[in-house]
XYZ file of C-alpha atoms in Angstrom:
707
model
C 1.510 14.461 32.644
C -0.139 14.102 35.972
C -3.585 15.120 34.396
C -2.975 11.945 31.934
C -2.612 9.404 35.018
C -5.510 11.132 36.834
C -7.438 10.954 33.835
C -6.524 6.953 33.468
C -7.049 6.127 36.963
C -10.428 7.824 37.289
C -11.208 5.923 34.033
C -9.805 2.602 35.738
C -11.960 3.053 38.847
C -15.180 3.840 36.491
C -14.811 0.619 34.804
C -13.980 -1.632 37.510
C -17.337 -0.525 38.988
C -19.345 -0.742 36.044
C -18.072 -4.355 35.854
C -18.981 -4.793 39.463
C -22.287 -3.401 38.831
C -22.624 -5.358 35.726
C -21.659 -8.866 37.032
C -23.941 -8.182 39.853
C -26.764 -7.691 37.649
C -26.002 -11.009 35.796
C -26.576 -12.420 38.814
C -29.559 -11.296 39.940
C -30.939 -12.278 36.223
C -29.548 -15.620 36.895
C -31.493 -16.022 39.993
C -34.715 -14.882 38.207
C -34.479 -17.319 35.515
C -32.814 -20.227 36.783
C -34.490 -22.625 39.607
C -30.914 -24.001 40.592
C -29.642 -20.890 41.661
C -30.540 -18.370 44.440
C -28.699 -15.322 45.550
C -29.910 -14.572 49.108
C -30.462 -10.997 50.206
C -29.488 -8.485 47.749
C -25.988 -7.345 48.761
C -25.001 -11.367 48.020
C -24.829 -10.226 44.313
C -22.040 -7.894 44.985
C -19.873 -9.829 47.822
C -20.070 -13.307 45.157
C -18.311 -10.641 42.753
C -15.864 -9.806 45.030
C -15.423 -13.178 46.508
C -15.147 -15.053 42.929
C -12.894 -12.457 42.148
C -10.438 -12.745 45.446
C -10.796 -17.221 44.565
C -9.837 -16.490 41.243
C -6.819 -14.939 41.919
C -6.128 -17.758 44.650
C -7.222 -20.629 43.249
C -6.946 -20.291 38.974
C -3.220 -20.406 38.846
C -3.214 -23.705 40.616
C -5.698 -24.880 38.303
C -3.890 -23.662 35.188
C -0.797 -25.156 36.360
C -1.817 -28.820 37.011
C -4.962 -29.153 34.432
C -3.509 -26.757 31.581
C -3.458 -29.719 29.281
C -7.231 -30.735 29.962
C -8.169 -27.208 29.234
C -6.720 -27.266 25.741
C -7.573 -31.012 25.027
C -11.335 -29.454 25.580
C -10.628 -26.680 23.581
C -10.934 -24.443 26.104
C -14.482 -25.765 27.418
C -12.965 -27.094 30.622
C -12.161 -24.064 31.824
C -15.698 -23.090 32.216
C -16.102 -25.972 34.258
C -13.159 -24.821 36.481
C -14.022 -21.237 36.669
C -17.640 -22.947 37.889
C -15.870 -24.879 40.255
C -14.246 -21.737 41.498
C -17.802 -19.969 41.890
C -19.379 -22.919 43.583
C -16.398 -23.040 46.197
C -16.518 -19.494 46.552
C -20.367 -19.242 47.122
C -20.022 -21.744 50.301
C -18.821 -19.096 52.213
C -21.552 -16.621 51.638
C -24.517 -17.266 53.911
C -27.854 -17.233 51.940
C -26.428 -18.583 48.650
C -27.894 -21.818 47.354
C -26.225 -22.988 43.688
C -26.419 -25.996 41.739
C -24.552 -27.819 38.966
C -26.761 -25.901 36.219
C -26.766 -22.712 38.506
C -23.051 -22.255 38.795
C -22.451 -23.030 35.180
C -25.378 -20.361 34.276
C -23.974 -17.622 36.630
C -20.546 -18.172 35.005
C -21.801 -17.753 31.514
C -24.110 -15.240 32.086
C -21.592 -12.926 34.131
C -19.057 -13.597 31.485
C -21.648 -11.938 28.785
C -22.134 -8.892 31.054
C -18.580 -8.423 31.759
C -17.680 -8.597 27.686
C -20.967 -6.531 27.266
C -19.454 -3.668 29.813
C -15.834 -3.933 27.979
C -17.492 -3.240 24.746
C -19.913 -0.322 25.764
C -17.020 1.581 28.162
C -14.546 0.834 25.149
C -12.131 -0.963 27.260
C -9.302 -2.478 25.814
C -9.352 -5.670 28.035
C -5.853 -6.655 26.071
C -4.137 -3.809 27.817
C -5.012 -5.375 31.083
C -4.371 -8.370 30.100
C -1.239 -7.739 28.411
C 0.527 -7.188 31.962
C -0.729 -10.668 32.857
C 1.297 -12.156 29.689
C 4.463 -9.823 30.942
C 4.524 -11.566 33.992
C 4.400 -15.210 32.486
C 7.095 -13.832 29.853
C 9.410 -12.728 32.201
C 9.367 -16.199 33.432
C 10.314 -17.881 30.242
C 12.955 -15.298 29.618
C 16.853 -16.762 29.182
C 19.726 -14.993 30.734
C 21.340 -13.586 27.792
C 19.333 -10.824 25.635
C 19.928 -11.110 21.812
C 20.602 -7.842 20.410
C 19.567 -8.199 16.795
C 16.034 -7.629 15.704
C 13.613 -10.545 15.350
C 10.815 -10.653 12.175
C 7.096 -10.976 12.926
C 5.354 -12.553 10.215
C 1.581 -11.956 9.660
C -0.431 -13.447 7.287
C -3.734 -12.339 6.237
C -5.318 -15.741 4.778
C -6.825 -15.045 1.300
C -6.706 -11.278 1.238
C -5.626 -9.561 -2.261
C -4.160 -6.583 -2.567
C -7.164 -4.971 -4.438
C -9.255 -6.200 -1.244
C -6.848 -4.789 1.246
C -6.597 -1.232 -0.703
C -10.644 -1.198 -0.537
C -10.127 -2.017 3.306
C -7.631 0.910 3.731
C -9.942 3.072 1.888
C -13.173 2.492 3.856
C -10.994 2.953 7.040
C -11.321 -0.602 8.607
C -7.264 -1.188 8.673
C -6.191 2.161 10.154
C -2.783 0.750 11.588
C -1.359 -0.772 8.076
C -2.840 2.773 6.722
C -0.679 4.466 9.215
C 2.469 2.175 8.485
C 2.039 3.275 4.366
C 1.459 6.720 5.189
C 4.308 7.089 7.721
C 6.606 5.479 5.100
C 7.845 2.657 7.888
C 6.372 -0.282 5.477
C 6.122 -0.492 1.561
C 3.345 -2.339 0.150
C 3.913 -4.975 -2.709
C 1.611 -6.928 -4.704
C 3.024 -10.467 -5.641
C 1.874 -13.322 -7.549
C 1.275 -17.037 -6.387
C 2.041 -19.972 -7.931
C -0.448 -22.443 -9.772
C -2.184 -23.466 -7.783
C -3.106 -20.481 -6.161
C -4.103 -21.683 -2.348
C -2.676 -21.611 1.271
C -0.914 -25.385 0.671
C 1.063 -24.040 -2.598
C 1.808 -20.901 -1.112
C 2.631 -21.778 2.749
C 4.981 -24.289 1.134
C 6.757 -22.001 -0.804
C 6.744 -19.027 1.861
C 7.751 -21.423 4.649
C 9.960 -23.845 2.937
C 10.909 -22.283 -0.366
C 9.870 -25.505 -1.964
C 6.332 -26.077 -3.139
C 6.913 -28.760 -6.164
C 4.321 -31.437 -6.781
C 1.866 -29.555 -4.826
C -0.818 -29.862 -7.707
C -3.840 -28.331 -5.826
C -5.101 -28.192 -2.472
C -6.227 -31.854 -2.913
C -5.133 -34.401 -5.298
C -4.623 -37.857 -6.489
C -1.726 -40.178 -6.352
C -2.486 -42.573 -8.629
C 0.852 -44.603 -8.028
C -0.343 -44.769 -4.158
C -3.298 -46.619 -5.182
C -5.280 -43.739 -5.733
C -5.058 -42.051 -2.301
C -6.489 -38.631 -2.077
C -4.411 -35.930 -0.557
C -5.361 -33.066 0.940
C -3.035 -30.308 1.875
C -4.848 -28.956 5.203
C -5.817 -32.886 6.423
C -3.585 -33.218 9.263
C -2.923 -36.677 8.783
C -1.557 -35.233 5.168
C -0.029 -32.398 6.218
C 2.934 -34.059 7.987
C 3.812 -36.289 4.903
C 4.022 -33.332 2.436
C 6.122 -31.317 4.982
C 8.296 -34.256 4.941
C 8.369 -34.429 1.478
C 9.062 -30.340 0.772
C 11.457 -29.897 3.818
C 14.883 -29.619 3.914
C 15.747 -28.375 7.386
C 16.356 -24.888 5.942
C 12.975 -23.312 6.645
C 11.774 -19.994 7.638
C 11.324 -20.505 10.986
C 14.152 -22.763 12.188
C 14.739 -20.271 14.879
C 11.273 -19.358 15.303
C 7.545 -19.931 15.775
C 4.832 -21.250 13.621
C 1.261 -20.389 14.773
C -1.660 -21.568 13.214
C -0.250 -22.534 9.644
C -0.066 -25.537 7.364
C 3.205 -26.005 7.644
C 5.835 -25.345 9.977
C 8.802 -23.976 8.349
C 10.955 -26.283 10.082
C 9.976 -24.339 13.477
C 10.849 -26.195 17.046
C 8.128 -24.265 18.441
C 4.786 -25.521 16.154
C 1.682 -24.327 17.725
C -1.740 -25.318 16.195
C -0.091 -26.182 13.358
C -1.475 -28.661 10.806
C 1.867 -30.488 9.820
C 3.095 -30.697 13.413
C -0.516 -31.909 14.988
C -0.777 -35.196 13.555
C -4.471 -35.484 15.301
C -5.940 -33.699 17.983
C -4.418 -35.628 20.595
C -1.075 -33.401 20.028
C -2.852 -30.004 19.893
C -1.336 -28.829 23.323
C 1.643 -26.789 23.284
C 3.004 -25.118 26.449
C 3.063 -21.819 24.366
C -1.157 -21.767 24.553
C -0.608 -21.200 28.244
C -0.799 -17.598 27.409
C -4.421 -18.205 26.439
C -5.136 -19.039 29.815
C -3.549 -17.080 32.415
C -6.601 -15.615 34.050
C -10.091 -16.864 34.551
C -11.754 -14.735 32.689
C -9.940 -14.687 29.545
C -11.404 -17.773 28.259
C -15.156 -16.706 29.101
C -14.481 -13.588 27.123
C -13.469 -15.817 23.831
C -16.638 -17.859 24.666
C -18.837 -15.080 24.526
C -17.260 -13.648 21.520
C -17.235 -17.204 19.856
C -20.737 -17.403 20.734
C -21.566 -13.578 19.662
C -19.795 -14.155 16.065
C -22.509 -17.171 15.574
C -25.161 -14.815 16.416
C -23.595 -12.177 13.594
C -23.257 -15.206 10.993
C -27.220 -16.153 11.672
C -28.328 -12.414 11.543
C -25.766 -12.110 8.075
C -27.782 -15.201 6.717
C -30.930 -13.620 7.352
C -29.650 -10.323 5.815
C -28.741 -12.038 2.883
C -31.660 -13.904 2.413
C -33.905 -10.394 2.850
C -32.090 -8.649 0.523
C -31.760 -11.498 -2.055
C -28.094 -10.924 -2.389
C -26.331 -13.021 -5.149
C -24.872 -15.197 -5.542
C -25.256 -17.033 -2.021
C -24.415 -20.189 -0.568
C -26.805 -22.017 1.865
C -24.950 -21.744 5.174
C -25.768 -23.699 8.218
C -24.895 -23.378 11.802
C -22.139 -26.004 11.609
C -20.826 -23.322 9.297
C -21.423 -20.450 11.561
C -19.353 -22.504 14.192
C -16.738 -22.909 11.748
C -16.315 -19.430 10.990
C -16.415 -18.320 14.720
C -13.657 -20.615 15.537
C -11.790 -19.087 12.727
C -12.486 -15.678 12.961
C -12.592 -15.500 16.828
C -10.779 -18.085 18.709
C -7.953 -18.644 16.318
C -7.370 -14.886 16.204
C -7.197 -14.240 20.110
C -5.249 -17.279 20.521
C -2.705 -16.617 17.871
C -2.101 -12.892 19.331
C -1.662 -13.732 23.048
C 0.693 -16.646 22.041
C 2.669 -14.238 19.856
C 2.336 -11.895 22.610
C 4.050 -13.805 25.100
C 6.935 -14.583 22.749
C 7.242 -11.192 21.425
C 7.764 -9.917 25.516
C 10.008 -12.895 26.215
C 12.490 -12.153 23.325
C 13.735 -15.748 22.928
C 12.440 -16.291 19.215
C 14.356 -14.898 16.171
C 11.209 -15.267 13.705
C 7.297 -15.745 13.860
C 5.030 -16.804 11.470
C 1.289 -16.618 11.984
C -2.054 -17.120 10.192
C -4.771 -14.953 10.481
C -7.926 -16.958 8.618
C -11.292 -15.228 9.392
C -11.287 -13.143 6.175
C -10.671 -15.864 3.939
C -13.089 -18.399 5.867
C -16.176 -15.500 5.571
C -15.362 -14.423 2.226
C -15.515 -18.083 0.979
C -19.270 -18.101 2.019
C -20.319 -14.479 2.043
C -18.438 -12.834 -0.440
C -15.115 -11.332 -1.312
C -16.483 -7.823 -0.315
C -19.412 -8.671 1.685
C -20.051 -6.341 4.837
C -18.866 -9.146 7.225
C -15.693 -9.283 5.610
C -14.725 -5.601 6.598
C -15.745 -6.426 10.188
C -13.172 -9.080 10.096
C -10.305 -7.108 8.436
C -10.951 -4.538 11.196
C -10.375 -6.928 13.920
C -7.455 -8.286 12.178
C -5.834 -5.095 11.883
C -6.450 -4.811 15.848
C -4.640 -7.447 16.716
C -1.791 -5.687 14.603
C -2.129 -2.681 17.189
C -1.869 -4.943 20.128
C 0.976 -6.608 18.688
C 2.605 -3.328 18.072
C 2.196 -2.522 21.761
C 3.488 -5.793 23.014
C 6.833 -5.096 20.353
C 7.014 -1.352 22.440
C 7.237 -2.918 25.731
C 9.382 -5.576 24.878
C 13.228 -5.147 25.441
C 13.989 -6.505 22.063
C 13.250 -5.011 18.879
C 11.146 -7.001 16.308
C 10.480 -5.922 12.430
C 6.479 -6.774 11.480
C 5.897 -8.122 7.975
C 2.220 -8.364 6.884
C 1.420 -10.308 3.544
C -1.415 -12.788 2.386
C -0.486 -16.361 0.647
C -3.057 -15.576 -1.949
C -6.393 -13.315 -3.169
C -9.721 -14.630 -3.793
C -11.736 -13.952 -6.964
C -15.786 -13.841 -6.733
C -18.441 -15.300 -8.879
C -21.251 -17.986 -8.661
C -20.239 -21.679 -8.655
C -20.147 -23.947 -11.737
C -23.281 -25.971 -10.072
C -25.264 -22.445 -9.582
C -24.680 -21.335 -12.699
C -25.223 -24.560 -14.919
C -27.119 -26.920 -12.802
C -24.687 -29.894 -12.521
C -21.223 -30.450 -10.608
C -18.127 -30.683 -12.955
C -18.179 -33.943 -11.748
C -21.193 -34.932 -12.999
C -20.658 -33.081 -16.596
C -17.225 -35.035 -16.722
C -19.246 -38.110 -16.440
C -21.808 -37.452 -19.366
C -18.975 -37.795 -21.740
C -17.900 -41.105 -20.659
C -19.399 -44.540 -20.637
C -21.332 -46.270 -17.984
C -18.735 -48.865 -17.313
C -15.394 -47.512 -18.044
C -14.208 -50.751 -19.196
C -16.566 -50.629 -21.967
C -16.830 -47.679 -24.260
C -18.607 -48.206 -27.228
C -18.499 -51.380 -29.127
C -17.337 -49.692 -32.818
C -14.076 -48.520 -30.751
C -13.476 -51.473 -28.745
C -10.387 -53.210 -30.332
C -9.071 -56.045 -28.852
C -5.385 -55.368 -29.606
C -5.716 -51.755 -28.158
C -7.838 -52.436 -25.213
C -5.590 -55.140 -24.253
C -2.463 -52.255 -24.262
C -3.995 -49.443 -22.837
C -6.260 -50.693 -19.839
C -5.240 -50.709 -17.725
C -1.162 -50.432 -17.852
C -1.037 -48.969 -21.004
C 2.509 -50.281 -21.160
C 3.445 -49.978 -25.150
C 2.425 -46.172 -25.186
C 4.856 -45.923 -21.781
C 7.576 -47.920 -23.908
C 7.013 -45.251 -26.440
C 8.437 -42.361 -24.466
C 11.075 -44.297 -22.733
C 12.395 -45.280 -26.197
C 12.233 -42.609 -28.394
C 12.712 -39.707 -25.761
C 12.227 -36.176 -27.339
C 10.946 -37.814 -30.541
C 7.408 -37.272 -30.756
C 4.323 -37.668 -32.731
C 1.002 -35.390 -32.511
C -2.264 -37.198 -33.144
C -2.469 -34.652 -35.829
C 0.286 -32.276 -38.080
C -0.206 -29.408 -35.529
C 3.731 -28.876 -35.294
C 5.423 -28.251 -38.641
C 9.169 -28.862 -37.257
C 7.985 -32.699 -36.504
C 6.640 -33.314 -39.939
C 10.397 -34.020 -41.165
C 11.304 -37.344 -39.315
C 7.011 -38.555 -39.226
C 8.161 -41.178 -41.662
C 10.760 -42.516 -39.716
C 8.693 -42.181 -36.661
C 5.909 -44.061 -38.073
C 8.026 -47.011 -39.220
C 9.656 -47.310 -35.372
C 6.657 -46.809 -33.423
C 4.010 -49.728 -32.372
C 1.203 -50.176 -34.290
C -0.852 -49.029 -31.045
C -1.383 -45.503 -32.547
C -1.530 -45.904 -35.873
C -3.458 -49.034 -36.610
C -5.971 -47.889 -34.060
C -9.788 -47.517 -35.888
C -10.530 -44.945 -33.797
C -7.153 -42.899 -34.060
C -7.357 -43.347 -38.079
C -11.258 -42.017 -37.992
C -10.533 -38.981 -35.988
C -7.309 -38.129 -37.788
C -9.194 -38.600 -41.490
C -12.323 -36.649 -40.327
C -9.974 -33.634 -39.216
C -7.112 -31.500 -39.986
C -5.767 -31.044 -36.886
C -6.374 -30.453 -32.904
C -8.189 -27.101 -33.209
C -10.483 -28.686 -35.993
C -11.123 -31.718 -33.976
C -11.954 -29.389 -30.523
C -14.194 -27.077 -32.654
C -15.841 -29.568 -34.680
C -16.200 -32.508 -32.887
C -20.076 -33.061 -31.815
C -19.837 -34.836 -28.245
C -22.250 -37.324 -27.677
C -23.730 -37.415 -23.985
C -23.964 -40.699 -21.992
C -26.143 -42.129 -19.422
C -25.046 -41.483 -16.161
C -26.864 -44.139 -14.158
C -24.267 -46.237 -13.449
C -21.968 -43.269 -12.662
C -20.989 -44.808 -9.265
C -18.998 -47.644 -10.934
C -17.132 -45.563 -13.399
C -13.591 -44.950 -12.129
C -13.533 -41.529 -12.032
C -12.337 -38.939 -9.291
C -13.105 -35.272 -9.985
C -11.953 -32.616 -7.384
C -12.260 -28.996 -7.022
C -9.564 -26.373 -5.839
C -11.569 -22.877 -6.452
C -11.973 -22.718 -9.916
C -9.448 -25.504 -10.731
C -10.981 -28.804 -11.462
C -8.946 -32.076 -11.292
C -10.106 -35.231 -13.630
C -8.303 -38.621 -13.047
C -9.430 -41.283 -15.019
C -8.233 -43.825 -12.128
C -8.274 -47.047 -14.361
C -4.935 -46.102 -15.509
C -1.745 -46.047 -13.070
C -0.248 -43.462 -15.081
C -1.307 -40.205 -16.159
C -2.838 -40.472 -19.546
C -1.846 -38.431 -22.640
C -3.956 -36.021 -24.961
C -3.400 -38.742 -27.709
C -4.575 -41.475 -25.138
C -7.651 -39.572 -24.148
C -8.948 -38.682 -27.770
C -8.510 -42.532 -28.534
C -10.323 -43.546 -25.591
C -12.871 -40.836 -25.166
C -13.625 -38.447 -28.074
C -16.047 -37.039 -26.498
C -14.379 -35.657 -23.471
C -12.290 -33.255 -24.148
C -14.392 -31.353 -26.995
C -17.468 -31.772 -24.606
C -15.115 -30.069 -21.735
C -13.405 -27.186 -23.748
C -16.751 -25.936 -25.494
C -18.686 -25.631 -22.070
C -19.414 -21.683 -21.461
C -18.451 -22.145 -18.219
C -14.823 -24.041 -18.526
C -11.791 -21.386 -19.333
C -9.322 -23.715 -20.786
C -7.796 -27.423 -19.970
C -4.443 -28.662 -19.733
C -3.421 -31.941 -20.968
C -0.131 -33.428 -21.780
C 0.710 -34.694 -25.284
C 3.150 -37.629 -26.402
C 3.876 -35.134 -29.207
C 4.126 -31.927 -27.811
C 4.394 -31.628 -24.290
C 1.722 -29.324 -22.114
C -1.446 -28.434 -24.518
C -3.666 -25.566 -23.207
C -6.622 -25.890 -24.993
C -9.768 -23.695 -24.942
C -12.968 -23.283 -27.229
C -11.312 -21.638 -30.233
C -7.452 -22.099 -29.673
C -4.489 -24.096 -28.194
C -1.649 -22.933 -26.482
C 1.702 -25.059 -26.784
C 3.442 -24.863 -23.996
C 6.769 -26.343 -24.877
C 7.197 -24.032 -27.961
C 5.003 -21.256 -26.964
C 3.282 -21.829 -30.302
C -0.561 -20.927 -30.439
C -2.843 -22.237 -32.948
C -6.218 -20.083 -33.473
C -6.971 -17.682 -30.328
C -4.774 -17.747 -27.427
C -6.744 -19.401 -24.570
C -4.933 -17.763 -21.973
C -5.855 -14.341 -22.805
C -7.020 -12.463 -19.632
C -5.454 -14.784 -17.294
C -2.388 -12.946 -16.569
C 0.966 -12.631 -18.890
C 2.733 -15.444 -16.304
C -0.342 -17.697 -17.144
C 1.748 -20.073 -19.657
C 4.861 -19.942 -17.403
C 2.946 -21.532 -14.397
C 0.824 -24.069 -16.454
C 4.128 -25.085 -18.167
C 5.661 -25.424 -14.409
C 2.517 -27.377 -13.083
C 2.407 -29.744 -15.819
C 5.919 -30.965 -14.942
C 4.344 -32.020 -11.114
C 4.104 -35.613 -10.451
C 0.393 -36.925 -9.566
C -1.152 -34.200 -12.184
C -4.531 -35.173 -13.181
C -5.472 -36.544 -16.609
C -7.117 -33.215 -17.387
C -6.766 -30.099 -15.286
C -9.771 -27.369 -15.923
C -9.689 -24.239 -15.103
C -13.228 -22.003 -15.200
C -13.997 -19.060 -17.508
C -12.660 -15.617 -16.621
C -15.183 -12.971 -16.932
C -12.670 -9.451 -17.326
C -15.488 -7.351 -17.298
C -17.516 -8.486 -14.280
C -14.043 -9.959 -12.664
C -15.535 -13.450 -12.091
C -14.651 -17.008 -12.395
C -16.854 -19.900 -11.316
C -15.666 -22.381 -8.784
C -16.071 -26.110 -8.945
C -16.731 -26.085 -5.133
C -19.414 -24.501 -3.628
C -17.632 -21.506 -2.571
C -18.542 -17.691 -4.052
C -15.258 -16.430 -3.244
C -12.587 -19.002 -4.221
C -9.019 -19.481 -4.970
C -6.767 -22.287 -6.663
C -6.827 -21.801 -10.057
C -6.285 -18.781 -12.648
C -8.053 -15.729 -13.063
C -8.775 -12.367 -11.152
C -7.640 -11.744 -7.723
C -6.979 -14.905 -6.394
C -3.262 -14.858 -8.073
C -2.602 -11.282 -6.325
C -1.207 -11.341 -2.877
C 0.646 -8.539 -1.231
C 3.351 -8.091 1.039
C 3.858 -5.277 3.434
C 7.379 -4.808 4.576
C 9.614 -2.617 6.506
C 10.761 0.411 4.131
C 14.428 -0.020 4.905
C 14.626 -3.226 3.280
C 15.780 -3.596 0.045
C 13.442 -3.897 -2.873
C 13.140 -7.442 -4.050
C 11.808 -6.457 -7.327
C 9.059 -8.767 -9.115
C 8.119 -11.367 -7.029
C 6.074 -14.117 -8.696
C 5.662 -17.143 -7.157
C 5.789 -18.254 -3.165
C 9.362 -19.288 -3.346
C 10.806 -15.793 -4.204
C 8.956 -14.412 -0.950
C 10.696 -17.116 0.860
C 14.202 -16.044 -0.551
C 13.202 -12.304 0.135
C 12.448 -12.791 3.556
C 15.414 -15.485 4.242
C 17.668 -12.567 2.899
C 16.595 -10.029 5.305
C 16.184 -12.121 7.856
C 19.806 -13.466 7.603
C 20.904 -9.748 6.888
C 19.285 -8.620 10.581
C 21.192 -11.610 12.205
C 24.703 -10.875 11.099
């Protein structure tokens, strides 16, 4: 015991000497390269280091107390200027030192780089020292009454599938998670996402137990003047949460950190649904990130270093000609560093403070570095293993905080979805999905083809299509297929024909197609689509969105979702043109006669009856694919046509309709296969299908701990 203390003390002394020496060398370096800073005699460098340390100890708490909002609003950049001001004040008392505005900024940044470098080469865990600062801060926030029951800390690794997690464990980059599994303190279990397989849907389900009508990451609301809604957008997330929340979210007595939705937390930190613009970014919990002057300088250095690593990665990808490969810019490098470094470190500091304070019952925090990197570099690129290594290290930090806390906390680690790999649709075929769709539509959406432009039909269908709506309202479940696909409906066919308006049966386009093809599959497989000019595509009332390998096609002249029958009559080239493309696995449309129809190149799956004509278009997309699509088909604001790319089981590849080589949002591959790692003493939840099942499981265990 005494020996260990001596070793620890000796290590601290040596590290402190190296910090001082490294900072002094950095100050000399600035004197050498800068015209705005002079250090004077050599020993002034050491005096400056000591003086700045003293000045920081005296002045930083004052600056932090009164200027914290400015620091947060400037995304921490303000702390650099405050540190520079502290340095300038200290330099005034040292004879021979001369420093201008640029000089003090240069010294502040270069010394931060030097100390971070020393920390790295000495393998010093800066967090251990900073933890003491957080502990002192947390003690001031504690309430008088200690909560005796355990809390639950839920840590999300955004976008990590269970299969990639297992590979990371095998590679040795996630030793803390491996230890929990090996020690049998935690149980690892896979779960299955809903459709769509993306953060907006999954976090809504996990945190609120409700992700109904979240069609994809982004969608169009025809009834709302074709407004586009984006799950993660700061202006849209609050409205989405208003729709899904019942006030009984997972975090009613907890904190939400770096999430899309709040889970009804009263302490939403860096949570999209509660920011409503950058003006609300400040939250008192963020004070924990800026408890000493050096911490943010360290974050800036790590941030800049991650940008360097990304630029290096880009060069390596080009030199090795790694495929598929995206064009990645310096702007992306900064975005990556923000997700992988700044948010990661801030999240851990805030969580540490809350754990040591002990007031919260629950916490849910998202670590999004893996997801961001995998999107652009690939799901198994060298860069992702480094990101996962440092995320795992955050868990070690938090474990240390729990050990120091006088309240016990259980840890749960989970992901919201996985990612599937593959070159994008545009990379493979040289065209975007939007431009491909336009090939099967007229230059002007109001005029299709002269021979099919029947006045009564056009008047009835464009733009309101009230007669079709009246059919559905009047006859309810009495449906009629364009073709005679469902035999059970043929007995009532004559009666239906007598009662329905002539819009269906007297339409020339309808008659021509029905006479030519015996059923829907015959039409899909044999119809030769004619590609149109796209020179006036900008005038077409068409919106095509990508959500990973899920595509959404909205024909926005109509205020309601068009049915299969209507699409065939209006644009007979469109559906065959889509499903016969090798990049498309299947489409989902809604039929007046048959409800949801999943159409592939060689077969049709009728979701209402589970009847299949031809080959099953959902083969290989998972045993619950039909279940997910049937649920999705019932959502409001569904596109006229929902498109899912192919899935190649042999190569485990999809193709995204966005420019992302690691993607998620649709069906196929690991994107629907996230994981949950929970305390082994908890009850086995059985099969976990859909994000709502995760909510119910976690909610039940949290309530059990509180009882």
